[in-house]
PDB file of C-alpha atoms in Angstrom:
ATOM      1  CA  MET A  51      92.951-100.788  86.900  1.00 50.00           C
ATOM      2  CA  SER A  52      93.561 -97.473  88.510  1.00 51.00           C
ATOM      3  CA  SER A  53      91.533 -95.431  90.889  1.00 50.00           C
ATOM      4  CA  THR A  54      91.963 -92.080  92.508  1.00 47.00           C
ATOM      5  CA  ALA A  55      92.445 -91.906  96.250  1.00 43.00           C
ATOM      6  CA  HIS A  56      92.907 -88.837  98.388  1.00 41.00           C
ATOM      7  CA  ALA A  57      95.549 -88.438 101.046  1.00 36.00           C
ATOM      8  CA  PRO A  58      94.018 -88.204 104.511  1.00 44.00           C
ATOM      9  CA  ALA A  59      92.614 -84.722 104.931  1.00 49.00           C
ATOM     10  CA  THR A  60      93.225 -82.649 107.995  1.00 60.00           C
ATOM     11  CA  SER A  61      90.119 -80.633 108.699  1.00 66.00           C
ATOM     12  CA  ARG A  62      90.429 -77.066 109.863  1.00 68.00           C
ATOM     13  CA  HIS A  63      88.705 -78.035 113.093  1.00 71.00           C
ATOM     14  CA  SER A  64      91.098 -80.866 113.904  1.00 79.00           C
ATOM     15  CA  LEU A  65      94.074 -78.699 112.936  1.00 83.00           C
ATOM     16  CA  ALA A  66      92.870 -75.864 115.174  1.00 81.00           C
ATOM     17  CA  ALA A  67      92.532 -78.349 118.041  1.00 87.00           C
ATOM     18  CA  ASP A  68      96.086 -79.669 117.524  1.00 89.00           C
ATOM     19  CA  PRO A  69      98.266 -78.423 120.442  1.00 95.00           C
ATOM     20  CA  ALA A  70     101.373 -78.326 118.242  1.00 95.00           C
ATOM     21  CA  TYR A  71      99.575 -76.188 115.652  1.00 95.00           C
ATOM     22  CA  GLN A  72      98.385 -73.863 118.416  1.00 95.00           C
ATOM     23  CA  ALA A  73     101.979 -73.624 119.694  1.00 97.00           C
ATOM     24  CA  PHE A  74     103.149 -72.811 116.160  1.00 97.00           C
ATOM     25  CA  TRP A  75     100.717 -69.880 115.939  1.00 96.00           C
ATOM     26  CA  ILE A  76     101.524 -68.621 119.434  1.00 98.00           C
ATOM     27  CA  LEU A  77     105.248 -68.628 118.627  1.00 98.00           C
ATOM     28  CA  ARG A  78     104.719 -67.162 115.148  1.00 98.00           C
ATOM     29  CA  THR A  79     102.651 -64.310 116.564  1.00 98.00           C
ATOM     30  CA  GLY A  80     105.067 -63.645 119.421  1.00 98.00           C
ATOM     31  CA  PHE A  81     108.181 -63.728 117.247  1.00 98.00           C
ATOM     32  CA  THR A  82     106.510 -61.414 114.744  1.00 99.00           C
ATOM     33  CA  VAL A  83     105.230 -58.810 117.199  1.00 99.00           C
ATOM     34  CA  ALA A  84     108.082 -58.707 119.740  1.00 98.00           C
ATOM     35  CA  PRO A  85     110.979 -58.068 117.317  1.00 98.00           C
ATOM     36  CA  ILE A  86     108.971 -55.416 115.485  1.00 98.00           C
ATOM     37  CA  LEU A  87     108.071 -53.617 118.727  1.00 98.00           C
ATOM     38  CA  PHE A  88     111.606 -53.885 120.116  1.00 98.00           C
ATOM     39  CA  GLY A  89     112.977 -52.717 116.770  1.00 98.00           C
ATOM     40  CA  LEU A  90     110.703 -49.689 116.704  1.00 99.00           C
ATOM     41  CA  ASP A  91     111.658 -48.857 120.285  1.00 98.00           C
ATOM     42  CA  LYS A  92     115.336 -48.684 119.282  1.00 98.00           C
ATOM     43  CA  PHE A  93     114.340 -45.373 117.669  1.00 98.00           C
ATOM     44  CA  ALA A  94     112.279 -44.084 120.614  1.00 98.00           C
ATOM     45  CA  ASN A  95     113.983 -45.566 123.709  1.00 96.00           C
ATOM     46  CA  LEU A  96     110.641 -45.662 125.535  1.00 98.00           C
ATOM     47  CA  LEU A  97     111.071 -49.118 127.089  1.00 96.00           C
ATOM     48  CA  VAL A  98     114.705 -48.656 128.070  1.00 96.00           C
ATOM     49  CA  ASP A  99     117.833 -46.723 127.131  1.00 97.00           C
ATOM     50  CA  TRP A 100     118.970 -49.341 124.593  1.00 97.00           C
ATOM     51  CA  PRO A 101     122.585 -48.158 124.117  1.00 97.00           C
ATOM     52  CA  ILE A 102     123.457 -49.360 127.648  1.00 96.00           C
ATOM     53  CA  TYR A 103     123.048 -52.918 126.335  1.00 96.00           C
ATOM     54  CA  LEU A 104     125.705 -52.504 123.653  1.00 97.00           C
ATOM     55  CA  ALA A 105     129.037 -54.035 124.666  1.00 97.00           C
ATOM     56  CA  PRO A 106     131.874 -51.483 124.657  1.00 96.00           C
ATOM     57  CA  TRP A 107     133.950 -53.595 122.259  1.00 97.00           C
ATOM     58  CA  ILE A 108     131.102 -53.545 119.729  1.00 96.00           C
ATOM     59  CA  ASN A 109     130.672 -49.799 120.176  1.00 96.00           C
ATOM     60  CA  ASP A 110     134.410 -49.395 119.527  1.00 96.00           C
ATOM     61  CA  VAL A 111     134.244 -51.195 116.166  1.00 96.00           C
ATOM     62  CA  ALA A 112     130.821 -49.980 115.001  1.00 95.00           C
ATOM     63  CA  PRO A 113     130.761 -46.672 113.147  1.00 95.00           C
ATOM     64  CA  GLY A 114     129.021 -43.795 114.897  1.00 96.00           C
ATOM     65  CA  SER A 115     127.606 -43.723 118.397  1.00 97.00           C
ATOM     66  CA  ALA A 116     125.990 -46.493 120.421  1.00 97.00           C
ATOM     67  CA  GLN A 117     122.605 -44.986 119.546  1.00 98.00           C
ATOM     68  CA  ASP A 118     123.508 -45.135 115.848  1.00 97.00           C
ATOM     69  CA  ALA A 119     124.267 -48.834 116.309  1.00 97.00           C
ATOM     70  CA  MET A 120     120.876 -49.262 117.991  1.00 98.00           C
ATOM     71  CA  TYR A 121     119.185 -47.711 114.963  1.00 98.00           C
ATOM     72  CA  ALA A 122     120.785 -50.419 112.807  1.00 97.00           C
ATOM     73  CA  VAL A 123     119.765 -53.052 115.367  1.00 97.00           C
ATOM     74  CA  GLY A 124     116.207 -51.725 115.230  1.00 98.00           C
ATOM     75  CA  VAL A 125     116.036 -52.083 111.462  1.00 98.00           C
ATOM     76  CA  ILE A 126     117.361 -55.649 111.670  1.00 98.00           C
ATOM     77  CA  GLU A 127     114.810 -56.549 114.344  1.00 98.00           C
ATOM     78  CA  ILE A 128     111.930 -55.113 112.325  1.00 99.00           C
ATOM     79  CA  VAL A 129     113.056 -57.080 109.260  1.00 98.00           C
ATOM     80  CA  ALA A 130     113.384 -60.242 111.388  1.00 98.00           C
ATOM     81  CA  GLY A 131     109.843 -59.835 112.730  1.00 98.00           C
ATOM     82  CA  LEU A 132     108.434 -59.277 109.252  1.00 98.00           C
ATOM     83  CA  THR A 133     110.333 -62.326 108.001  1.00 98.00           C
ATOM     84  CA  VAL A 134     108.751 -64.463 110.714  1.00 98.00           C
ATOM     85  CA  ALA A 135     105.334 -63.158 109.647  1.00 98.00           C
ATOM     86  CA  VAL A 136     105.729 -64.117 105.989  1.00 97.00           C
ATOM     87  CA  ALA A 137     108.218 -67.013 106.120  1.00 97.00           C
ATOM     88  CA  PRO A 138     108.349 -68.493 109.636  1.00 98.00           C
ATOM     89  CA  ARG A 139     110.384 -71.497 108.492  1.00 97.00           C
ATOM     90  CA  PHE A 140     113.241 -69.126 107.627  1.00 98.00           C
ATOM     91  CA  GLY A 141     112.348 -66.329 110.056  1.00 98.00           C
ATOM     92  CA  GLY A 142     112.550 -68.599 113.098  1.00 98.00           C
ATOM     93  CA  TRP A 143     116.161 -69.443 112.265  1.00 98.00           C
ATOM     94  CA  LEU A 144     116.914 -65.777 111.527  1.00 98.00           C
ATOM     95  CA  VAL A 145     115.587 -64.704 114.935  1.00 98.00           C
ATOM     96  CA  ALA A 146     117.487 -67.557 116.632  1.00 99.00           C
ATOM     97  CA  ALA A 147     120.745 -66.441 114.990  1.00 98.00           C
ATOM     98  CA  TRP A 148     120.058 -62.816 115.931  1.00 98.00           C
ATOM     99  CA  LEU A 149     119.405 -63.833 119.539  1.00 98.00           C
ATOM    100  CA  ALA A 150     122.679 -65.792 119.569  1.00 99.00           C
ATOM    101  CA  GLY A 151     124.479 -62.580 118.607  1.00 97.00           C
ATOM    102  CA  ILE A 152     122.647 -60.659 121.322  1.00 98.00           C
ATOM    103  CA  ILE A 153     123.648 -63.315 123.864  1.00 98.00           C
ATOM    104  CA  VAL A 154     127.323 -63.018 122.898  1.00 98.00           C
ATOM    105  CA  ASN A 155     127.041 -59.234 123.252  1.00 98.00           C
ATOM    106  CA  LEU A 156     125.378 -59.501 126.683  1.00 98.00           C
ATOM    107  CA  LEU A 157     127.834 -62.078 128.029  1.00 98.00           C
ATOM    108  CA  THR A 158     130.630 -59.552 127.505  1.00 97.00           C
ATOM    109  CA  ILE A 159     128.912 -56.922 129.664  1.00 96.00           C
ATOM    110  CA  PRO A 160     129.209 -57.571 133.416  1.00 95.00           C
ATOM    111  CA  GLY A 161     125.852 -57.633 135.161  1.00 95.00           C
ATOM    112  CA  HIS A 162     123.778 -58.621 132.127  1.00 96.00           C
ATOM    113  CA  TYR A 163     124.013 -62.405 132.473  1.00 97.00           C
ATOM    114  CA  ASP A 164     120.376 -62.713 133.565  1.00 97.00           C
ATOM    115  CA  ILE A 165     119.237 -61.047 130.355  1.00 97.00           C
ATOM    116  CA  ALA A 166     121.539 -63.320 128.337  1.00 98.00           C
ATOM    117  CA  LEU A 167     119.918 -66.339 129.999  1.00 98.00           C
ATOM    118  CA  ARG A 168     116.443 -65.010 129.212  1.00 98.00           C
ATOM    119  CA  ASP A 169     117.472 -64.463 125.605  1.00 98.00           C
ATOM    120  CA  PHE A 170     118.744 -68.051 125.476  1.00 99.00           C
ATOM    121  CA  GLY A 171     115.222 -69.162 126.389  1.00 98.00           C
ATOM    122  CA  LEU A 172     113.878 -66.966 123.587  1.00 98.00           C
ATOM    123  CA  LEU A 173     116.425 -68.509 121.211  1.00 99.00           C
ATOM    124  CA  LEU A 174     115.056 -71.965 122.062  1.00 99.00           C
ATOM    125  CA  GLY A 175     111.549 -70.690 121.345  1.00 99.00           C
ATOM    126  CA  ALA A 176     112.669 -69.349 117.957  1.00 99.00           C
ATOM    127  CA  VAL A 177     114.197 -72.733 117.098  1.00 99.00           C
ATOM    128  CA  ALA A 178     110.937 -74.428 118.133  1.00 98.00           C
ATOM    129  CA  LEU A 179     109.062 -72.031 115.834  1.00 98.00           C
ATOM    130  CA  ALA A 180     111.332 -72.875 112.894  1.00 98.00           C
ATOM    131  CA  ARG A 181     110.855 -76.611 113.475  1.00 98.00           C
ATOM    132  CA  LEU A 182     107.072 -76.299 113.813  1.00 97.00           C
ATOM    133  CA  ALA A 183     106.961 -74.110 110.698  1.00 97.00           C
ATOM    134  CA  GLU A 184     108.608 -76.954 108.811  1.00 95.00           C
ATOM    135  CA  ARG A 185     105.851 -79.288 109.958  1.00 93.00           C
ATOM    136  CA  TYR A 186     102.994 -76.942 109.052  1.00 92.00           C
ATOM    137  CA  ARG A 187     104.402 -75.380 105.882  1.00 85.00           C
ATOM    138  CA  THR A 188     102.241 -77.449 103.546  1.00 69.00           C
ATOM    139  CA  VAL A 189      98.861 -77.376 105.249  1.00 60.00           C
ATOM    140  CA  ARG A 190      96.744 -77.339 102.060  1.00 52.00           C
ATOM    141  CA  GLN A 191      93.925 -79.150 100.372  1.00 41.00           C
ATOM    142  CA  PRO A 192      94.728 -82.834  99.760  1.00 47.00           C
ATOM    143  CA  ARG A 193      95.819 -83.817  96.257  1.00 51.00           C
ATOM    144  CA  PRO A 194      94.528 -86.906  94.514  1.00 51.00           C
ATOM    145  CA  THR A 195      97.007 -89.766  94.227  1.00 57.00           C
ATOM    146  CA  GLN A 196      96.926 -92.648  91.783  1.00 62.00           C
ATOM    147  CA  VAL A 197      96.510 -96.127  93.239  1.00 58.00           C
ATOM    148  CA  ARG A 198      97.223 -99.118  91.032  1.00 56.00           C
TER     149      ARG A 198
END
């Protein structure tokens, strides 16, 4: 004899009340918006003069000027933010890797260690996002299962 049973359903209300799910959405929103805004500002330099944060050794090997390098950085950051928006399970790891590169860059510039430490905290947040995205990637309607 067989019967159909449903996996336990997670209601929208209980999911919305779940602190981990709330954290997932806070991180997803933050790691979507911030990289896009920082990426756009690489073209405008309104927040800061971004080329001062490029290590001289990177400027020496990158083609063009430091500002040209920041244009490329801006494009990468915009793409990273958009990736978090549509695929946070992958985008979280992408942002974490990008932040690791930024940290290496900053650690080679005297006087920027505080910013490198802050970016390490952001890297941890991006890893947390990727892990939470794994947990919540299949939040869908329950499927019937066969019980014998």
